[in-house]
Coordinates of C-alpha atoms and ligand atoms in Angstrom, one line a residue:
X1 CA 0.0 0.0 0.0
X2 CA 1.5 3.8 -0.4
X3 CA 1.2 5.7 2.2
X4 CA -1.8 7.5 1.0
X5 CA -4.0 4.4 0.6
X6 CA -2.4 3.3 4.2
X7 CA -4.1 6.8 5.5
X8 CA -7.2 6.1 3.2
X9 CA -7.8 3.1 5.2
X10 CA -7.4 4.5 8.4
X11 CA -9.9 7.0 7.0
X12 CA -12.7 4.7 6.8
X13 CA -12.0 2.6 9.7
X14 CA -12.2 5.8 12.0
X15 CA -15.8 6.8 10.5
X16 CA -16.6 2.9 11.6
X17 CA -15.3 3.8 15.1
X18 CA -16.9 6.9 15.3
X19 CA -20.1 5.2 14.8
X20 CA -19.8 2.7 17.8
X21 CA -16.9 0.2 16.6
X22 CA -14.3 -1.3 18.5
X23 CA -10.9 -0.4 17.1
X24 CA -9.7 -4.0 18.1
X25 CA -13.1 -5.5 16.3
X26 CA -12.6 -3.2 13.3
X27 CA -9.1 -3.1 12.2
X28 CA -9.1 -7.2 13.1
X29 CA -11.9 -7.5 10.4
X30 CA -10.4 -5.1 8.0
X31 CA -7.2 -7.1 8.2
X32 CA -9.6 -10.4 7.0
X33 CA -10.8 -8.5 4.3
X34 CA -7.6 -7.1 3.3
X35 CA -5.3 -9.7 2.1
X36 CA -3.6 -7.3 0.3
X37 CA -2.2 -5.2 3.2
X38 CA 1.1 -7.0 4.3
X39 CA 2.3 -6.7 8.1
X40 CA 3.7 -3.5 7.2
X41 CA 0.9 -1.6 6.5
X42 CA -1.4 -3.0 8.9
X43 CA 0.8 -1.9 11.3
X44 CA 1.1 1.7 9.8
X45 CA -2.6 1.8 9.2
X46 CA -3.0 0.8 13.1
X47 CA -0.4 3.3 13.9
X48 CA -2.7 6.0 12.3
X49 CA -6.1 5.0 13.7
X50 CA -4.2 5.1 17.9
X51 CA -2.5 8.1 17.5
X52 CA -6.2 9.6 16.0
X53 CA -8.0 8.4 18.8
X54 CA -5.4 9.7 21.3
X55 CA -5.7 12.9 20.1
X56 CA -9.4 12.6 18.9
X57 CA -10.2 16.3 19.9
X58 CA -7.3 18.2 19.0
X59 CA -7.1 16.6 15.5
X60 CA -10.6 17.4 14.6
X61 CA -9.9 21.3 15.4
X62 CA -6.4 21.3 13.1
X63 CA -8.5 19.3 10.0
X64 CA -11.5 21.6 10.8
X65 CA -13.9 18.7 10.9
X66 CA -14.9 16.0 13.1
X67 CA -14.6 13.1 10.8
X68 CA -11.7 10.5 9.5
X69 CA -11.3 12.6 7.1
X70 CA -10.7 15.7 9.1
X71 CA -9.1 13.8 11.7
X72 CA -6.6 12.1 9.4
X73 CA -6.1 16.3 7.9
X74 CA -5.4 17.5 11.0
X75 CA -2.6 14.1 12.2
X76 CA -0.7 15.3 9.5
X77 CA -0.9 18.9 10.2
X78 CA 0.1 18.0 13.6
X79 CA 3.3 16.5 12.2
X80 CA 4.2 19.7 10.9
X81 CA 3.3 18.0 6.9
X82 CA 1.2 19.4 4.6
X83 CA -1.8 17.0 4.1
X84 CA -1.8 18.0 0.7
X85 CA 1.3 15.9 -0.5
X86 CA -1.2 12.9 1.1
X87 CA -4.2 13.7 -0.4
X88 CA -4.0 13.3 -4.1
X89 CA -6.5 11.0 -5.2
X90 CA -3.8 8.5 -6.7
X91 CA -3.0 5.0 -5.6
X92 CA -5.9 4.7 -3.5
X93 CA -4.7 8.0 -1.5
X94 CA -7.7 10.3 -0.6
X95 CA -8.9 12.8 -3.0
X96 CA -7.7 15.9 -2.9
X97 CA -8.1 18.9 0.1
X98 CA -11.1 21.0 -1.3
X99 CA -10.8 25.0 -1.0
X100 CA -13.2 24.7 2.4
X101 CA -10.6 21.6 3.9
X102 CA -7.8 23.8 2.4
X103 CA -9.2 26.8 4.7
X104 CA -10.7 24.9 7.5
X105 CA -8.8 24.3 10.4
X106 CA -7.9 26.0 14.0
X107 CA -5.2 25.2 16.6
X108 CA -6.7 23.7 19.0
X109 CA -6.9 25.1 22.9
X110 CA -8.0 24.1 26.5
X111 CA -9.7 20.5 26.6
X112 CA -9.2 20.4 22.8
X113 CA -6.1 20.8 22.9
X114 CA -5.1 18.3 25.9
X115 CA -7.2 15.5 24.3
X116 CA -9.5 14.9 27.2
X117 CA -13.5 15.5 27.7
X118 CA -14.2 18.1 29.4
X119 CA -15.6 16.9 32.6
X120 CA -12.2 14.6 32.9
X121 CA -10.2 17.4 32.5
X122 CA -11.6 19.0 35.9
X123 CA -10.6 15.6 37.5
X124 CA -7.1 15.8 35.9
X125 CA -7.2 19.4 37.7
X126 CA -8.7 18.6 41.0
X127 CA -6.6 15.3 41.2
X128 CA -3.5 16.4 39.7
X129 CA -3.1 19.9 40.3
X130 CA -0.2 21.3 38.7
X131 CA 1.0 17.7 36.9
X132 CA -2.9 17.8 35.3
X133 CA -1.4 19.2 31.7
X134 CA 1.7 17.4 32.1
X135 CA -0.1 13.8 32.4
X136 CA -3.0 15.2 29.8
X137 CA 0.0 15.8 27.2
X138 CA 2.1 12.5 28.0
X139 CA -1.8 10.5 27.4
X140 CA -1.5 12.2 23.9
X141 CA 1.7 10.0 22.8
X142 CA 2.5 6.6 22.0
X143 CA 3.2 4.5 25.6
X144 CA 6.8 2.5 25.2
X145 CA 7.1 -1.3 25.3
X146 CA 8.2 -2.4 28.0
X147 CA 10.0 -5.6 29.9
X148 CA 10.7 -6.7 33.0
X149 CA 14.1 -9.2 33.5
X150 CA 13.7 -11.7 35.4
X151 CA 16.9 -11.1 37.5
X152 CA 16.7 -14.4 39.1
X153 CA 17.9 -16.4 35.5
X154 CA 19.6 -13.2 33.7
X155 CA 20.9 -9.7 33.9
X156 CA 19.5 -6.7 32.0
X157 CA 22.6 -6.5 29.8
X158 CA 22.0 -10.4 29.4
X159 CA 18.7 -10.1 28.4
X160 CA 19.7 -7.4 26.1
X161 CA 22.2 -9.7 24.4
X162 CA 19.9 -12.0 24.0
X163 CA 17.5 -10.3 23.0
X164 CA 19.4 -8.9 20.1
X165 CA 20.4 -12.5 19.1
X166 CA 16.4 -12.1 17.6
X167 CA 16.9 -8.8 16.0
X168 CA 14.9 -7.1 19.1
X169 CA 16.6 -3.8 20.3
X170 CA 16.3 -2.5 23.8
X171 CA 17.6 -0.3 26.5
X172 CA 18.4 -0.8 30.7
X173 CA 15.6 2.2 31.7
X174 CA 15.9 3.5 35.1
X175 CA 12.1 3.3 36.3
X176 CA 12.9 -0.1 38.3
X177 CA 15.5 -2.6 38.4
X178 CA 14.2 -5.3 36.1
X179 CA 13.3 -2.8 33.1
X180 CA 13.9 -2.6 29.8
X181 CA 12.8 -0.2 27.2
X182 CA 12.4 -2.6 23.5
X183 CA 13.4 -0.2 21.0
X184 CA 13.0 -1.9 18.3
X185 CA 11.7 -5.2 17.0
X186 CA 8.8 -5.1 19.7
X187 CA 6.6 -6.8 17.8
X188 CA 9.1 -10.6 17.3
X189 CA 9.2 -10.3 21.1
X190 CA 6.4 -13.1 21.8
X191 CA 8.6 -15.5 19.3
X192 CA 11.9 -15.0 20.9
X193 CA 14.1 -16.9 22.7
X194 CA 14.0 -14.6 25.9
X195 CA 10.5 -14.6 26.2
X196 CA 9.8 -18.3 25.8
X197 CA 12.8 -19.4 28.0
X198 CA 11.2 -17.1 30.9
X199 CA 14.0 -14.8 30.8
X200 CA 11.5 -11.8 30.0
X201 CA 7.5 -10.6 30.5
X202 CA 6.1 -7.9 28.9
X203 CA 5.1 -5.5 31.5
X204 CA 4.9 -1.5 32.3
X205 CA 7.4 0.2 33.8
X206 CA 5.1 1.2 36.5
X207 CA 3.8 -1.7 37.6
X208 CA 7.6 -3.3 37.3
X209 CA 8.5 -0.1 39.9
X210 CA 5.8 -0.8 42.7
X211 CA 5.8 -4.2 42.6
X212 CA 9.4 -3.6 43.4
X213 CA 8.5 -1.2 46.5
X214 CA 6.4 -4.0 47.9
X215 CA 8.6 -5.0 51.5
X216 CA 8.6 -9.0 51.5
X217 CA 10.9 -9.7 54.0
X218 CA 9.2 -12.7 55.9
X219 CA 6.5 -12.9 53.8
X220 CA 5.1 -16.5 53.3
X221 CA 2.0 -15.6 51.7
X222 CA 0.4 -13.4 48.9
X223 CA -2.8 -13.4 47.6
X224 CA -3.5 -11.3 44.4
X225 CA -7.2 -10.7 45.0
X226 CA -8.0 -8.9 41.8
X227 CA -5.3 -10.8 39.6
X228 CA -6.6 -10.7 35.9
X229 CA -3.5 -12.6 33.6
X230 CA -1.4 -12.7 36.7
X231 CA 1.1 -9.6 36.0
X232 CA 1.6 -8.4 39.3
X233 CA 2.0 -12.0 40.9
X234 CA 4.2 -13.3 38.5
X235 CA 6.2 -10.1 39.4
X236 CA 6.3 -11.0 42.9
X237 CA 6.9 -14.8 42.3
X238 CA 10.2 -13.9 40.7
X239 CA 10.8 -11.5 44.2
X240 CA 9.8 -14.0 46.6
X241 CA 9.8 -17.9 48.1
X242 CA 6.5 -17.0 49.4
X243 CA 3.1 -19.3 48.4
X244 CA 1.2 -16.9 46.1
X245 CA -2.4 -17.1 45.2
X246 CA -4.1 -15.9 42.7
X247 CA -7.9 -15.2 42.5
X248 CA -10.3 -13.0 39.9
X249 CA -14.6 -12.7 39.9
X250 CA -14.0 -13.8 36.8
X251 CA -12.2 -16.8 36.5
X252 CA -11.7 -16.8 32.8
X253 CA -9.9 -13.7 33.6
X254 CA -6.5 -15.9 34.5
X255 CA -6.8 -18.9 32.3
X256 CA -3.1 -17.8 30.7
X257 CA -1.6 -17.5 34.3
X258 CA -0.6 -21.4 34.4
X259 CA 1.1 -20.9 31.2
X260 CA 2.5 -17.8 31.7
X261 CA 3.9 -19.2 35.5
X262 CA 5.6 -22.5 33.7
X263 CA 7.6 -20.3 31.4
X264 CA 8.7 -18.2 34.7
X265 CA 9.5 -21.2 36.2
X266 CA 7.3 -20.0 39.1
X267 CA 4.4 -21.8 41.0
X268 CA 1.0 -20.0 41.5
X269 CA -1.5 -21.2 42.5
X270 CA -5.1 -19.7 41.1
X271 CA -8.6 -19.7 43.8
X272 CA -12.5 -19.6 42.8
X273 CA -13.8 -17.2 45.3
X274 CA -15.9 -19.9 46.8
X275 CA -12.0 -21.5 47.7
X276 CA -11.3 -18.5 49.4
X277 CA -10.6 -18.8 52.7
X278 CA -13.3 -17.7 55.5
X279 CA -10.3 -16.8 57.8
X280 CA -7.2 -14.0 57.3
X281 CA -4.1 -16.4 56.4
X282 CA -2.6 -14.0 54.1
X283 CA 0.3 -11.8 55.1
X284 CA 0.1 -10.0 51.7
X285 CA -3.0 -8.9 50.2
X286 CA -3.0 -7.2 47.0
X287 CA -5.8 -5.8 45.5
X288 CA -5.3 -4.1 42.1
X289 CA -8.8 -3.2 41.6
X290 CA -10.7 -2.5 38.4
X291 CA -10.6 1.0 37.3
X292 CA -11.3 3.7 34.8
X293 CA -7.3 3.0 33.3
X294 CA -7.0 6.6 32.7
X295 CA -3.4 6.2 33.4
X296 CA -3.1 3.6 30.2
X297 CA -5.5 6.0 28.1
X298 CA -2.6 6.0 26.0
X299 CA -2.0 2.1 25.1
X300 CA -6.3 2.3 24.9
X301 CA -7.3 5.3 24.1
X302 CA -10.9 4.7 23.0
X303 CA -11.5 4.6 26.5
X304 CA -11.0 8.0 27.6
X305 CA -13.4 9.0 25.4
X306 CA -15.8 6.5 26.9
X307 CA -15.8 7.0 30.0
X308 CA -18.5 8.9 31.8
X309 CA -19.1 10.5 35.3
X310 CA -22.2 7.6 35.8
X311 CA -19.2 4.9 35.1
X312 CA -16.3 6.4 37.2
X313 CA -19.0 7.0 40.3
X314 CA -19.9 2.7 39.8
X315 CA -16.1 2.2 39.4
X316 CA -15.6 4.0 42.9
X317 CA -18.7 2.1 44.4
X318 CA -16.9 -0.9 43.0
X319 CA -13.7 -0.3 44.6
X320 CA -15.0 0.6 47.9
X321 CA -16.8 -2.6 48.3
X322 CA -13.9 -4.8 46.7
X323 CA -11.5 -3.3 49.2
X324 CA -12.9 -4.4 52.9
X325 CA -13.0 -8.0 51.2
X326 CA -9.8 -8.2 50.3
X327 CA -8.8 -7.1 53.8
X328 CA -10.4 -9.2 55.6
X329 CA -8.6 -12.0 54.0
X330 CA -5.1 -10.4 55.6
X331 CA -3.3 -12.1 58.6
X332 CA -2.7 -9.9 61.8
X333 CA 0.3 -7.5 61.2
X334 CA 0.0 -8.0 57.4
X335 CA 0.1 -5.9 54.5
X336 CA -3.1 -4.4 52.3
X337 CA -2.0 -3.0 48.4
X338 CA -4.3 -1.3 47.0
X339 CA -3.2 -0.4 43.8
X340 CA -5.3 0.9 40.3
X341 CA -3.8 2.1 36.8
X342 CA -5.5 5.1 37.6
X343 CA -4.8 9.2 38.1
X344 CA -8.3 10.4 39.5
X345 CA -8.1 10.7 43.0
X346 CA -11.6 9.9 43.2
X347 CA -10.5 6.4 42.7
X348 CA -7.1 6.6 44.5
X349 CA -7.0 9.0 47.5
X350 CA -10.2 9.1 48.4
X351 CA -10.7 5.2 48.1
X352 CA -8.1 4.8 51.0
X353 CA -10.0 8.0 52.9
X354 CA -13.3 6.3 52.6
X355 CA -11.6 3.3 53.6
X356 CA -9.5 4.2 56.8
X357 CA -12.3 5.9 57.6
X358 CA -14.9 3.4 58.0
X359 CA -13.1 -0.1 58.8
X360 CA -11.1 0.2 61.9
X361 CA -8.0 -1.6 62.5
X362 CA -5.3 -0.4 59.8
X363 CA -3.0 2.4 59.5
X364 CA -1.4 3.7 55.9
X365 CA 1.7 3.3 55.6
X366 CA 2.8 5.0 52.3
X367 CA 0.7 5.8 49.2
X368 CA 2.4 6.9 46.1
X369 CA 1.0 7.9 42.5
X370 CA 3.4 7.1 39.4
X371 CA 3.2 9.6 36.2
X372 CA 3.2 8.8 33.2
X373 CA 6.7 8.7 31.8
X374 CA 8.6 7.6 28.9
X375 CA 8.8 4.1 30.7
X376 CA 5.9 3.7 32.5
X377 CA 2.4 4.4 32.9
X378 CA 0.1 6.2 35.5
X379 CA -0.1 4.2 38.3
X380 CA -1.4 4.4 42.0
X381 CA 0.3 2.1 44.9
X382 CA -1.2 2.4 48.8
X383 CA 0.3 0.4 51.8
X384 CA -1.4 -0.2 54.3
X385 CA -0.8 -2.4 57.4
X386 CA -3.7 -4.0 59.8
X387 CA -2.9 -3.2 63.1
Ligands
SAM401 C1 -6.9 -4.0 36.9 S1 -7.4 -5.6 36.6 C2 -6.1 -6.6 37.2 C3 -4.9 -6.6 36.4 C4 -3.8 -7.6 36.9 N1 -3.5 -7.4 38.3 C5 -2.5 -7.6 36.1 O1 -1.5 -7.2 36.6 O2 -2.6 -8.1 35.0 C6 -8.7 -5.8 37.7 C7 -9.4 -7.2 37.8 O3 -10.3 -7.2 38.9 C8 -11.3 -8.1 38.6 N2 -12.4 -7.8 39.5 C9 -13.5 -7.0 39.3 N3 -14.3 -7.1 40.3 C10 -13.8 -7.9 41.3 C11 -14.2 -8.4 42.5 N4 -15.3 -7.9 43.1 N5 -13.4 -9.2 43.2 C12 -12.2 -9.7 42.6 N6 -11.8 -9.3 41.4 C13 -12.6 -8.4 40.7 C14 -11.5 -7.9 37.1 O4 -12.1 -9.1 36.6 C15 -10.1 -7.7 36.6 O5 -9.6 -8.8 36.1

């Protein structure tokens, strides 16, 4: 495809978006339908349709309409290149800017121009404060890829060696211990030898960083309460001799742990809730509750646009009732994490506050929010210890 027809398609599969697609669903069945598009330009033409819907708002004001078209206008005005030398109408490119696109167009300013609705914005600014525009702008780029080295079978600079030996590309990067930054070739990593042989997982930055500042001295058991495919606990498996649990409302949610604990060369060890036990043998519980991920928004960014005040005030309903269970499944002198991908306090802060505040019994030990960075994402970590 040239890179006109490659924009062309991300055209048409942002008007199916915009009228209530999934971008998964949709560029998966435009790939069936398009046997002509070789890796290449699906990845370009997926390229296009992420960066569009991270910056959904601001591109519609520099294309001067609110459709692909427009969208696609204002990406490349964005880029500083004039759309013009994209849109010619040949080899399946669009046809060419009319004198009203030619003329249309406006920089972009407050919520526009920081790519979020308006009523998250004034979350960003109550939450965030200062940081708000900083972590509204980093949501507006593409997130990095991301490793964690599993220190107990290789170093980083092994893993980077290795990882070269299958033409991947990466970086030591400072945000924990274990990471590493894939600069290139992140899309062979699933196929290479460091991945299958365990020596690597594919995981954030931030969540490699605080399941590093989790204390396990002594610790003989963890349970992830809220595990999902097991990231955090396989983390801690590598950090720890301690029996670790894993549990999910929905079990489906972790059918890939077992696989994904073999190749660490871990054991874990997944629970129905009706296993659970009634007592609190747990001396860590973690609880990495559901939330409104607006600290990913940049790996999924259709859901920033989703989300709405009704669904954030049922995600904080949500997390205030999944937190007392999980504590009460803590031993005596244990530790609670509560921890959510999130940057609204409403789901952070004032989860703990509303919390503390109305199951006596534990005291907060430390609570720390991660940015979003070049190596990790947004991220929220409280410790708490029952008493
Ligand atoms: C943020 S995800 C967990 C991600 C996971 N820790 C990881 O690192 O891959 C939250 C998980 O909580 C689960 N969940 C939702 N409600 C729950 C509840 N009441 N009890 C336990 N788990 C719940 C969801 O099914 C989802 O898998």
């Amino acid at each position: 495809m040239t890179p006109g027809a490659r924009v062309q398609a991300a055209i048409e599969l942002l008007d199916s978006i915009d009228t209530g697609g999934s971008a998964e669903k949709v560029l998966t069945s435009w790939g069936r339908r398009s046997r002509f598009a070789g890796s290449g330009d699906r990845a370009a033409v997926r390229d296009h349709v992420f960066q569009v819907l991270r910056c959904y708002r601001s591109y519609a004001c520099l294309g001067g309409a609110q459709t692909g078209r427009g969208r696609m206008i204002g990406a490349l005005r964005a880029e500083g290149l004039d759309p013009a030398d994209t849109f010619t109408g040949e080899g399946h490119a669009p046809a060419p800017l009319t004198n009203m696109e030619l003329s249309a167009g406006v920089e972009p300013v407050g919520a526009d121009a920081l790519d979020l609705n308006d009523w998250v914005l004034d979350e960003f600014r109550a939450s965030l404060g200062s940081c708000a525009e900083a972590a509204a702008m980093a949501l507006r780029t593409r997130a990095p890829v991301m490793v964690r080295v599993d220190l107990r079978r290789a170093t980083r600079d092994d893993a980077i060696g290795v990882l070269a030996g299958d033409n991947i590309s990466s970086a030591v990067h400072p945000i924990a211990t274990t990471a590493l930054c894939i600069t290139g070739g992140a899309r062979r990593i699933a196929r290479s030898r460091a991945y299958l042989d365990g020596m690597i997982e594919l995981q954030d930055g931030s969540g490699q960083a605080a399941m590093e500042a989790i204390e396990l001295e002594g610790v003989q058991s963890i349970l992830d309460y809220c595990a999902g495919g097991g990231g955090k606990a396989l983390a801690l498996a590598t950090r720890s001799d301690a029996r670790i649990y894993v549990h999910d409302v929905d079990p489906s949610r972790m059918q890939d742990i077992p696989a994904r604990a073999a190749r660490a060369g871990v054991s874990i060890t997944s629970l129905l809730t009706s296993a659970l036990p009634r007592k609190a043998p747990y001396d860590i519980v973690l609880c990495d509750a559901p939330c409104s991920g607006s600290g990913t928004w940049r790996r999924t960014p259709e859901a920033k646009w989703r989300l709405t005040s009704e669904r954030l005030t049922a995600l904080t309903q949500l997390q205030s009732q999944i937190l007392p269970s999980a504590a009460a499944l803590v031993a005596p002198k244990g530790q609670l994490i509560y921890a959510t991908c999130s940057l609204l306090k409403a789901e952070n802060e004032d989860r703990i506050d509303a919390f503390l505040s109305t199951v006596p019994g534990w005291k907060l030990v430390r609570a720390r929010r991660f940015d979003v960075t070049d190596g990790g994402d947004g991220f929220f970590l409280a410790r708490m210890i029952r008493l």
